[in-house]
Amino acid sequence: MSPSVRLQEMIRVIRGARTQGEERGVIQRECAAIRAQFRQADNGTRSHNLAKLLYVHMLGYPAHFGQMECVRLIASPRYNEKRVGYLGAMMLLDEKQDASLLITNSIKNDLSHSSQYVQSLALCTLGCMGSAEMCRDLAPEIDRLLRASNSYIKKKAALCAVHIVRKVPELGELFTPASRSLLSEKNHGESVLICFAFLTSPAAVPELVQIMKGLVMSGYSPEHNVAGISDPFLQVRILRLLRILGRNNDTASDAVNDLLAQVATNTDSSKTAGSAVLYETVLTVMDIKSESGLRVLAVNILGRFLLNNDRNIRYISMTSLQKIVQTDHNAVQRHRGTIVDCLKDQDASVKRRALELSLALVSAVNIRSLMKELLLFLSSCPPELRAHTTSGIFNAAERYAPSQRWHIDTILHVLTTAGGDVRDETVPNLIQLITTATELHCYTVHKLYRALITDISDAVVVLTQAWLITIDNTVFNCHKTETVAEDDVLDALEMVLQSHMSSPATRGFALTATMKLSTRITHNVDRIRSIVSIYGSCIDVELQQRAVEYNALFKKYDHMRPEKTLGPSYRLFMTFVSHFHPPQSVQLQMKAPSGDVIPAHGLGQVTQTVLLNNPNKVSLKMRVRVCYTSQDFVCQDTVQIDSFPSPAW
């Protein structure tokens, strides 16, 4: 490629490179040619070469060797070269570069140039990369240009002054007189200069308030009327400035309160321009120390925005309400119905904002009604919102649940609706909740059991139910619900173990639950042993290890199984006529037993009264044999009692 190639040709060749290596080769050759020409005397191609170098810089390649060329071109008397030089200075120089100090004198000369375009180049460059030293040296020149009659130069000078005061805050006092004169400008070209006033003291607030009142009440700059709103761009800028000046300032806030009430009352929100002004008004109200009534008015404006047909307006309304719901909860609560309606919006962004705001509005007062809406939304919400929705519902239910049963019902509804999108921490939290609600064990276990046999793909339901059926026998027998047969429970667990939808963790829970059930039932122990033994050769190492260990328990420690505590109930036969031979002086009378069935787990008892007449006070001993049946198994036990209290003999 020829070193004198034009910029457009260089861009075409670079874009045509097929690989990154080819692109680097083109740029390296061109940069070498540019370096060589920079070392030569001025041949009229400096600006052309610097322009190409700036494009190379935009692509991310080193271009620092062009910094001094920027300084030379800025000092050039030709406008086209000066323009490229200033552009290069803004891109290649910053306040950390020593070369930036070399252009200070050139900028000072150009600020006094006869051409407004040369002056604007110098102002833009100083406002972009001027260091603190440059700002101190050139501040008087900027103050002079702020008082110029040319509105184009005045606007550039104001923006440059903003940069200067940011770099050197103490120079703000230098520009205060000129800024006050700018506030009274009637030319719309000066409206952008209002941005400069935020660097002044709050003393500018009264003048800004008067300008704003003129815009709202009597009209201002009618040639810039937009949809019936007088100069909405200027109104927005003034409101932003008042928000900055009134923040943490009681005096400025008091001066602005009445103005904000007038703007909120007299601005038409049916047009986009009016909505923009009202939205900026709301932000100002919420950011300064405003009165409570004014804050309620601002929330009501946002509530009206929720009814707007424009989705963008509804979105920014809910975004703003989300920020203020913690401080003005009751005011936002009045618009709960409209916010909930936005859950049905077709736009995903609006729907997400409505969900976040609805969750933030949940309280102990509205938990039942608002939760119904959220559960209804969960059944039809987009997949990407399901996890967030379930987490929000769980958190709200945990904080404001009116009762434990309601809490459990809500969680079970979520699990059966969107169990696959529930986060992992839900299982231990749910188990802890159910564990503490002992009186609801029967109710919860049966509901989870029905959910399990309806859909085994829900891992959370499977894991929770697999744990719950091992804590007691409520799944088998409950006075308030139907009894579930042992075979049915084992069928459900075996179905989980064999399902292709079950994860290894789910199978592990189901296998452990099956093993634990072997201590609560008896006639199905062989089936349980068969189920467990199958997984002794499972491909999953964790599941295989569990199965092997459980098989070892069956083989080595089966004799330790406490059979007397198994099964739903026991039928007893108690006998004494051959095992108890009282002396002839002792008379024995046995009453009938109180019953012949004992419920499992100590839930009941059977008593029998024995009357003895022992006039000679003979030492008493008694041998008792207890015979009982448990699930068709006949068992017996014999015990001798010789510790009768002394008054009995």
XYZ file of C-alpha atoms in Angstrom:
649
model
C 0.000 0.000 0.000
C 1.336 3.404 -0.985
C 2.191 5.744 1.934
C 0.193 8.543 0.257
C -3.018 6.534 0.163
C -6.107 8.466 1.116
C -7.986 7.915 4.391
C -10.983 6.375 2.623
C -8.746 3.909 0.797
C -7.000 2.917 4.022
C -10.362 2.283 5.701
C -11.474 0.155 2.744
C -8.323 -1.982 2.848
C -8.524 -2.465 6.637
C -12.168 -3.488 6.462
C -11.351 -5.893 3.664
C -8.811 -7.770 5.775
C -9.910 -11.398 6.133
C -8.031 -12.134 9.371
C -6.869 -10.178 12.352
C -3.256 -10.874 11.427
C -3.821 -9.389 7.972
C -5.406 -6.311 9.584
C -2.424 -5.864 11.916
C -0.053 -6.126 8.960
C -1.889 -3.377 7.048
C -1.925 -1.063 10.070
C 1.742 -1.660 10.886
C 2.815 -0.793 7.349
C 0.671 2.333 7.274
C 1.865 3.492 10.737
C 5.477 3.050 9.598
C 4.786 5.238 6.563
C 3.071 7.862 8.750
C 6.048 7.946 11.119
C 8.426 8.477 8.209
C 6.393 11.393 6.852
C 6.096 12.974 10.315
C 9.911 13.146 10.423
C 10.054 14.982 7.121
C 9.522 18.656 6.603
C 6.008 19.987 6.216
C 4.805 18.724 2.863
C 1.076 19.454 3.277
C 0.162 15.946 4.328
C 0.378 16.315 8.117
C -3.366 16.708 8.687
C -4.032 13.889 6.229
C -1.657 11.529 8.069
C -2.947 12.528 11.512
C -6.523 11.805 10.397
C -5.461 8.292 9.371
C -3.658 7.869 12.688
C -6.805 8.852 14.597
C -8.716 6.117 12.785
C -6.004 3.650 13.795
C -6.417 4.874 17.384
C -10.181 4.280 17.174
C -9.474 0.659 16.250
C -7.486 0.243 19.479
C -3.954 0.320 18.085
C -1.129 2.491 19.568
C -1.088 6.042 18.205
C 0.826 7.963 20.889
C 3.557 8.971 18.457
C 1.090 11.451 16.913
C 0.810 13.635 20.029
C 3.444 16.157 18.993
C 1.919 16.338 15.540
C -1.319 17.494 17.213
C 0.583 20.340 18.878
C 2.068 21.407 15.508
C -1.261 21.354 13.688
C -3.035 23.348 16.427
C -0.462 26.106 15.950
C -1.092 26.117 12.170
C -2.795 29.180 10.712
C -4.901 27.005 8.345
C -8.350 26.074 9.667
C -8.471 22.583 8.175
C -5.178 21.671 9.844
C -6.150 23.367 13.118
C -9.426 21.392 13.157
C -7.646 18.024 12.799
C -5.055 19.076 15.371
C -7.694 19.935 17.975
C -9.532 16.691 17.238
C -6.292 14.767 17.743
C -5.642 16.605 21.015
C -9.056 15.601 22.375
C -8.440 11.962 21.427
C -4.723 11.461 22.107
C -3.973 13.919 24.923
C -5.166 14.168 28.506
C -4.058 16.082 31.561
C -1.489 13.412 32.410
C 0.427 14.010 29.177
C 3.166 16.654 29.201
C 2.273 17.537 25.615
C -1.056 18.911 26.830
C 0.745 21.843 28.465
C 2.316 22.758 25.142
C -1.033 23.677 23.579
C -2.060 26.105 26.361
C -0.660 29.150 24.547
C -2.238 28.095 21.233
C -5.632 27.713 22.908
C -5.288 31.127 24.521
C -4.522 32.722 21.150
C -7.411 30.924 19.436
C -9.860 32.056 22.147
C -9.233 35.591 20.860
C -9.428 34.605 17.181
C -11.690 36.585 14.876
C -13.453 33.423 13.663
C -16.123 31.974 15.941
C -15.366 28.500 14.585
C -11.728 28.682 15.661
C -12.858 29.936 19.044
C -15.296 27.036 19.361
C -12.509 24.534 18.556
C -10.406 25.926 21.401
C -13.389 25.963 23.799
C -14.379 22.365 23.019
C -10.824 21.115 23.475
C -10.331 22.914 26.784
C -13.704 21.646 28.014
C -12.759 18.091 27.041
C -9.182 17.572 28.260
C -8.055 20.729 30.036
C -5.932 20.066 33.120
C -6.221 22.028 36.363
C -3.204 24.149 35.385
C -4.665 24.964 31.982
C -8.019 25.838 33.582
C -6.408 28.268 36.001
C -4.465 29.946 33.193
C -7.418 30.272 30.799
C -10.326 30.937 33.217
C -10.294 34.739 32.613
C -10.606 34.172 28.864
C -13.624 31.920 29.400
C -15.274 34.494 31.667
C -14.800 37.080 28.919
C -16.428 34.853 26.322
C -19.372 34.197 28.663
C -20.217 37.889 28.260
C -19.902 37.888 24.481
C -22.813 38.837 22.283
C -22.486 35.750 20.094
C -24.881 33.102 21.468
C -22.965 30.282 19.741
C -19.721 31.214 21.522
C -21.550 31.893 24.777
C -22.958 28.339 24.808
C -19.532 26.778 24.157
C -17.967 29.001 26.827
C -20.574 27.950 29.402
C -19.926 24.269 28.791
C -16.212 24.904 29.069
C -16.778 26.777 32.343
C -18.537 23.692 33.713
C -15.377 21.666 33.100
C -13.182 24.352 34.642
C -15.178 24.531 37.877
C -15.179 20.722 38.120
C -11.405 20.763 37.912
C -10.901 23.852 40.089
C -14.008 24.408 42.282
C -12.747 27.682 43.743
C -13.038 29.290 40.298
C -16.851 29.063 40.536
C -17.019 32.530 42.090
C -15.313 33.955 39.003
C -18.207 32.884 36.782
C -21.091 33.745 39.139
C -21.828 37.256 37.763
C -21.802 36.060 34.158
C -24.004 33.059 35.001
C -26.659 35.282 36.552
C -26.816 37.347 33.411
C -27.219 34.184 31.371
C -30.255 33.159 33.419
C -32.127 36.193 32.155
C -31.435 35.466 28.486
C -34.571 35.285 26.348
C -32.944 33.589 23.401
C -33.662 29.858 23.337
C -30.113 29.288 22.140
C -29.042 30.033 25.711
C -31.353 27.461 27.319
C -28.566 24.905 27.442
C -26.541 27.358 29.510
C -28.787 26.617 32.471
C -26.680 23.492 33.013
C -23.901 25.800 34.084
C -25.829 27.198 37.022
C -25.561 23.967 39.055
C -21.979 24.988 39.768
C -23.109 28.214 41.376
C -24.452 28.706 44.881
C -28.115 28.115 45.844
C -28.531 31.881 45.585
C -29.542 31.275 41.966
C -32.691 29.410 43.074
C -35.031 32.469 43.229
C -34.134 33.486 39.682
C -34.611 29.936 38.404
C -37.987 29.782 40.147
C -39.097 32.998 38.456
C -38.054 31.729 35.019
C -39.893 28.471 35.615
C -43.041 30.238 36.783
C -42.965 32.322 33.635
C -42.811 29.162 31.551
C -45.644 27.460 33.411
C -48.058 30.323 34.008
C -47.595 33.033 31.392
C -45.682 31.290 28.643
C -42.141 31.838 27.510
C -40.461 31.620 24.136
C -43.696 30.779 22.280
C -41.800 29.848 19.144
C -40.598 26.752 21.049
C -44.041 25.587 22.149
C -44.314 21.771 21.919
C -47.805 20.236 22.037
C -49.076 23.058 24.218
C -46.093 22.928 26.598
C -43.961 26.057 26.622
C -40.340 25.116 25.971
C -40.361 21.678 27.702
C -36.616 21.225 27.140
C -35.836 24.340 29.148
C -38.323 23.325 31.857
C -36.664 19.954 32.237
C -33.217 21.521 32.550
C -34.405 23.995 35.184
C -36.086 21.233 37.190
C -32.908 19.166 37.114
C -30.921 22.149 38.282
C -33.380 22.881 41.104
C -33.143 19.262 42.186
C -29.371 19.560 42.520
C -29.475 22.919 44.285
C -32.281 21.888 46.654
C -30.750 18.598 47.752
C -29.915 18.714 51.492
C -30.757 22.422 51.544
C -33.815 23.426 53.573
C -33.919 27.023 52.319
C -33.706 26.084 48.655
C -36.243 23.287 49.143
C -38.763 25.651 50.741
C -38.381 28.073 47.853
C -39.053 25.318 45.328
C -42.042 23.564 46.962
C -44.710 26.007 45.738
C -43.266 26.007 42.226
C -43.311 22.227 42.030
C -46.947 22.165 43.157
C -47.838 24.630 40.375
C -45.998 22.593 37.745
C -47.647 19.367 38.888
C -51.107 20.981 38.821
C -50.941 22.998 35.599
C -49.009 20.674 33.256
C -50.994 18.546 30.828
C -49.912 14.907 30.992
C -51.800 13.773 27.894
C -48.829 14.649 25.667
C -45.330 13.236 25.777
C -43.805 16.680 26.353
C -46.017 17.241 29.383
C -45.201 13.779 30.729
C -41.496 14.577 30.470
C -41.924 17.750 32.523
C -44.086 15.982 35.116
C -41.646 13.102 35.420
C -38.803 15.529 36.082
C -41.039 17.273 38.612
C -41.602 13.984 40.451
C -37.874 13.273 40.581
C -37.258 16.741 41.999
C -39.977 16.331 44.633
C -38.518 13.031 45.784
C -34.934 14.272 45.874
C -35.334 17.492 47.855
C -36.791 18.066 51.316
C -40.358 18.443 50.122
C -43.606 18.531 52.080
C -45.551 15.315 52.674
C -48.546 16.530 50.675
C -46.313 17.310 47.732
C -44.808 13.820 47.864
C -48.282 12.278 47.785
C -49.056 14.448 44.752
C -45.894 13.168 43.061
C -46.873 9.552 43.711
C -50.315 10.250 42.263
C -48.675 11.587 39.098
C -46.779 8.335 38.770
C -50.046 6.506 39.359
C -51.583 8.339 36.390
C -48.567 7.367 34.317
C -49.449 3.719 34.959
C -52.650 4.262 32.964
C -50.797 5.707 29.983
C -50.909 3.761 26.731
C -47.200 4.319 26.196
C -45.295 1.383 27.684
C -42.169 3.488 28.127
C -44.077 5.854 30.397
C -45.512 2.958 32.400
C -42.034 1.507 32.750
C -40.408 4.682 34.090
C -43.379 5.177 36.397
C -42.911 1.796 38.044
C -39.150 2.298 38.166
C -39.692 5.514 40.127
C -42.324 3.955 42.389
C -39.908 1.145 43.161
C -37.402 3.688 44.478
C -39.874 5.464 46.758
C -42.020 2.567 47.968
C -39.925 2.160 51.117
C -40.272 5.796 52.186
C -43.842 6.448 50.956
C -45.360 2.987 51.233
C -48.926 4.091 51.978
C -48.998 6.561 49.091
C -47.845 3.899 46.639
C -50.255 1.373 48.178
C -53.192 3.406 46.870
C -52.219 2.436 43.329
C -51.857 -1.272 44.069
C -54.732 -2.271 41.794
C -53.242 -0.487 38.803
C -49.804 -1.948 39.525
C -51.204 -5.481 39.715
C -52.997 -4.939 36.395
C -49.609 -4.237 34.824
C -48.661 -7.863 35.545
C -50.836 -8.689 32.532
C -48.885 -6.362 30.231
C -47.449 -7.948 27.101
C -44.118 -6.152 27.438
C -41.598 -8.245 29.400
C -39.831 -5.228 30.920
C -43.073 -3.706 32.175
C -44.139 -7.084 33.556
C -40.864 -7.491 35.451
C -41.121 -4.013 36.967
C -44.743 -4.670 37.954
C -43.690 -7.906 39.664
C -40.919 -6.245 41.652
C -43.227 -3.430 42.730
C -46.054 -5.816 43.647
C -43.704 -7.843 45.848
C -42.525 -4.643 47.525
C -46.151 -3.716 48.329
C -46.917 -6.928 50.228
C -47.733 -6.268 53.879
C -49.464 -7.970 56.786
C -52.688 -6.168 55.872
C -52.919 -7.187 52.208
C -51.023 -10.490 52.235
C -54.061 -12.663 51.434
C -55.487 -10.592 48.572
C -52.182 -9.657 46.980
C -50.840 -13.208 47.240
C -53.829 -14.454 45.230
C -52.830 -12.110 42.418
C -49.192 -13.206 42.583
C -50.105 -16.891 42.539
C -52.365 -16.269 39.556
C -49.497 -14.485 37.814
C -47.166 -17.390 38.613
C -49.365 -19.802 36.700
C -48.911 -17.850 33.455
C -45.714 -15.823 33.878
C -42.813 -16.137 31.395
C -40.194 -18.797 32.199
C -37.510 -16.184 32.838
C -39.594 -14.669 35.669
C -40.632 -17.878 37.419
C -37.588 -18.230 39.686
C -37.788 -14.577 40.751
C -41.540 -14.859 41.339
C -41.273 -17.984 43.488
C -38.491 -16.485 45.609
C -40.491 -13.300 46.113
C -43.605 -15.225 47.127
C -41.649 -17.377 49.582
C -40.022 -14.332 51.190
C -43.338 -12.496 51.486
C -45.081 -15.556 52.923
C -42.322 -16.043 55.466
C -42.565 -12.445 56.650
C -46.324 -11.876 56.675
C -48.026 -15.312 56.806
C -51.254 -14.966 58.865
C -51.063 -18.628 59.964
C -48.855 -21.664 59.555
C -51.487 -23.538 57.571
C -51.850 -20.613 55.154
C -48.062 -20.486 54.871
C -47.836 -24.184 54.068
C -50.748 -24.021 51.604
C -49.081 -21.139 49.776
C -45.751 -22.937 49.493
C -47.401 -26.151 48.325
C -49.316 -24.206 45.689
C -46.065 -22.705 44.404
C -44.369 -26.095 44.386
C -47.123 -27.722 42.369
C -47.285 -24.769 39.978
C -43.609 -24.017 39.365
C -41.643 -26.612 41.324
C -39.005 -26.959 38.629
C -38.122 -23.262 38.935
C -37.862 -23.231 42.723
C -34.379 -22.602 44.045
C -32.408 -25.229 45.956
C -32.672 -23.603 49.379
C -36.444 -24.067 49.329
C -36.281 -27.743 50.419
C -34.572 -27.218 53.813
C -36.667 -24.119 54.495
C -39.898 -25.973 53.778
C -38.837 -28.959 55.863
C -38.025 -26.681 58.782
C -41.413 -24.988 58.490
C -43.290 -28.288 58.463
C -41.209 -29.694 61.291
C -42.154 -26.823 63.593
C -45.846 -27.182 62.718
C -46.315 -30.595 64.330
C -50.091 -30.324 64.395
C -50.090 -29.949 60.600
C -47.916 -32.986 59.841
C -50.857 -35.147 58.827
C -52.362 -32.427 56.631
C -49.066 -31.536 54.952
C -47.871 -35.078 54.364
C -51.083 -36.092 52.666
C -51.103 -33.036 50.413
C -47.511 -33.653 49.415
C -48.239 -37.326 48.861
C -51.072 -36.484 46.487
C -48.809 -34.016 44.669
C -46.113 -36.672 44.422
C -48.302 -39.322 42.818
C -49.751 -36.696 40.473
C -46.415 -35.470 39.099
C -43.095 -37.052 40.024
C -41.146 -34.632 37.818
C -41.261 -31.974 40.544
C -37.976 -32.538 42.356
C -38.775 -30.270 45.305
C -42.040 -32.072 46.021
C -40.300 -35.445 45.738
C -37.465 -34.479 48.062
C -39.739 -32.959 50.671
C -42.236 -35.797 50.608
C -39.473 -38.407 50.716
C -38.218 -36.832 53.901
C -41.624 -36.291 55.498
C -42.901 -39.842 55.169
C -40.001 -40.991 57.298
C -40.626 -38.738 60.307
C -43.860 -40.410 61.449
C -46.715 -42.596 60.319
C -49.134 -39.840 59.331
C -49.003 -40.866 55.696
C -50.323 -44.309 56.673
C -52.962 -43.335 59.169
C -54.666 -40.099 60.071
C -57.961 -39.489 61.796
C -58.827 -36.484 59.651
C -57.847 -37.818 56.239
C -57.898 -41.084 54.391
C -55.450 -43.839 55.269
C -52.745 -44.563 52.710
C -51.692 -48.165 52.309
C -48.057 -49.129 52.724
C -47.950 -50.589 49.244
C -49.111 -47.279 47.777
C -46.312 -45.377 49.472
C -43.730 -47.879 48.317
C -45.191 -47.750 44.803
C -44.728 -43.990 44.759
C -41.129 -44.165 45.958
C -40.290 -46.940 43.535
C -41.802 -44.890 40.728
C -39.481 -42.009 41.659
C -36.463 -44.329 41.720
C -37.241 -45.716 38.274
C -38.250 -42.464 36.578
C -35.900 -41.002 33.970
C -36.885 -37.539 35.189
C -35.378 -38.099 38.648
C -31.956 -36.655 39.321
C -29.309 -38.603 41.309
C -30.041 -36.440 44.356
C -33.755 -37.182 44.077
C -33.101 -40.927 43.784
C -30.845 -40.726 46.829
C -33.621 -39.136 48.891
C -36.144 -41.713 47.680
C -33.819 -44.640 48.433
C -33.120 -43.339 51.947
C -36.840 -42.832 52.543
C -37.537 -46.392 51.413
C -34.908 -47.732 53.779
C -36.241 -45.751 56.726
C -39.715 -47.100 56.108
C -38.388 -50.588 56.817
C -38.402 -49.653 60.513
C -42.078 -48.654 60.416
C -43.626 -51.494 58.453
C -43.109 -55.246 58.680
C -44.906 -57.277 56.048
C -43.260 -55.319 53.207
C -39.682 -55.568 54.472
C -38.798 -58.125 51.817
C -40.009 -55.766 49.113
C -37.940 -52.956 50.569
C -34.907 -55.241 50.712
C -35.449 -56.092 47.036
C -35.767 -52.423 46.018
C -32.581 -51.458 47.854
C -30.538 -54.374 46.532
C -31.207 -53.373 42.908
C -29.154 -50.193 43.331
C -26.132 -51.994 44.729
C -24.785 -52.068 41.166
C -26.052 -48.639 40.114
C -23.815 -46.597 37.802
C -24.119 -43.599 40.130
C -21.411 -44.053 42.774
C -23.236 -42.157 45.517
C -26.445 -44.133 45.009
C -24.495 -47.390 44.809
C -22.717 -46.676 48.088
C -25.985 -45.969 49.864
C -27.563 -49.176 48.559
C -24.571 -51.297 49.624
C -24.618 -49.815 53.124
C -28.362 -50.358 53.464
C -28.016 -53.966 52.283
C -25.383 -54.483 54.977
C -27.859 -53.230 57.579
C -30.379 -55.776 56.393
C -27.877 -58.642 56.571
C -25.928 -57.895 59.737
C -28.279 -55.970 61.983
C -31.755 -57.150 61.099
C -32.067 -58.830 64.507
C -31.954 -55.401 66.154
C -35.167 -54.304 64.459
C -37.578 -53.220 67.259
C -40.576 -55.192 66.065
C -42.732 -54.270 69.057
C -42.789 -50.682 67.916
C -43.715 -51.420 64.317
C -47.049 -51.354 62.608
C -50.144 -49.244 62.996
C -51.593 -51.154 66.015
C -51.190 -54.225 68.241
C -53.821 -56.765 69.384
C -53.067 -58.100 72.860
C -53.968 -61.270 74.737
C -53.018 -61.117 78.426
C -53.006 -64.278 80.527
C -52.133 -64.986 84.199
C -54.858 -69.283 86.066
C -50.710 -71.310 85.385
C -48.037 -68.519 85.703
C -49.281 -67.025 88.946
C -49.689 -69.369 91.950
C -50.678 -67.342 95.007
C -50.488 -68.917 98.503
C -53.680 -70.352 99.951
C -54.052 -67.389 102.291
C -54.086 -64.968 99.346
C -57.279 -64.441 97.409
C -57.028 -63.266 93.733
C -59.664 -61.495 91.624
C -58.885 -60.309 88.028
C -61.021 -57.666 86.326
C -61.594 -57.590 82.555
C -59.019 -55.648 80.437
C -59.991 -52.185 79.233
C -59.446 -53.262 75.645
C -57.581 -55.549 73.313
C -55.959 -53.079 70.846
C -53.042 -50.703 71.539
C -52.303 -47.965 68.924
C -48.693 -47.655 67.779
C -46.125 -45.163 69.048
C -47.554 -44.816 72.526
C -50.764 -43.213 71.337
C -52.874 -45.320 73.726
C -52.804 -47.973 76.458
C -54.673 -51.031 77.799
C -55.110 -51.573 81.559
C -56.291 -54.541 83.681
C -57.028 -54.431 87.411
C -55.992 -57.290 89.742
C -57.456 -57.414 93.303
C -55.479 -59.270 96.013
C -56.501 -60.090 99.568
C -53.309 -60.741 101.594
C -54.231 -60.825 105.322
C -50.983 -62.569 106.393
C -48.812 -60.034 104.617
C -47.068 -62.657 102.513
C -44.284 -61.352 100.238
C -45.724 -61.076 96.730
C -44.176 -61.941 93.375
C -45.906 -62.123 90.010
C -44.902 -63.489 86.610
C -46.763 -61.955 83.673
C -46.790 -63.232 80.102
C -48.003 -60.793 77.415
C -49.074 -62.227 74.068
C -49.933 -59.928 71.137
C -50.234 -59.871 67.355
C -48.779 -57.149 65.135
C -49.733 -57.256 61.451
C -50.425 -60.995 61.544
C -47.248 -61.757 63.488
C -47.737 -63.399 66.904
C -45.358 -62.178 69.591
C -45.071 -62.812 73.329
C -43.029 -61.558 76.259
C -42.696 -62.700 79.889
C -41.680 -60.562 82.853
C -41.493 -61.144 86.614
C -42.658 -58.451 89.007
C -41.313 -58.638 92.548
C -41.203 -54.993 93.545
C -44.663 -54.562 94.989
C -44.849 -51.707 97.511
C -44.759 -52.790 101.160
C -48.340 -51.662 101.985
C -49.545 -54.386 99.600
C -48.102 -57.121 101.837
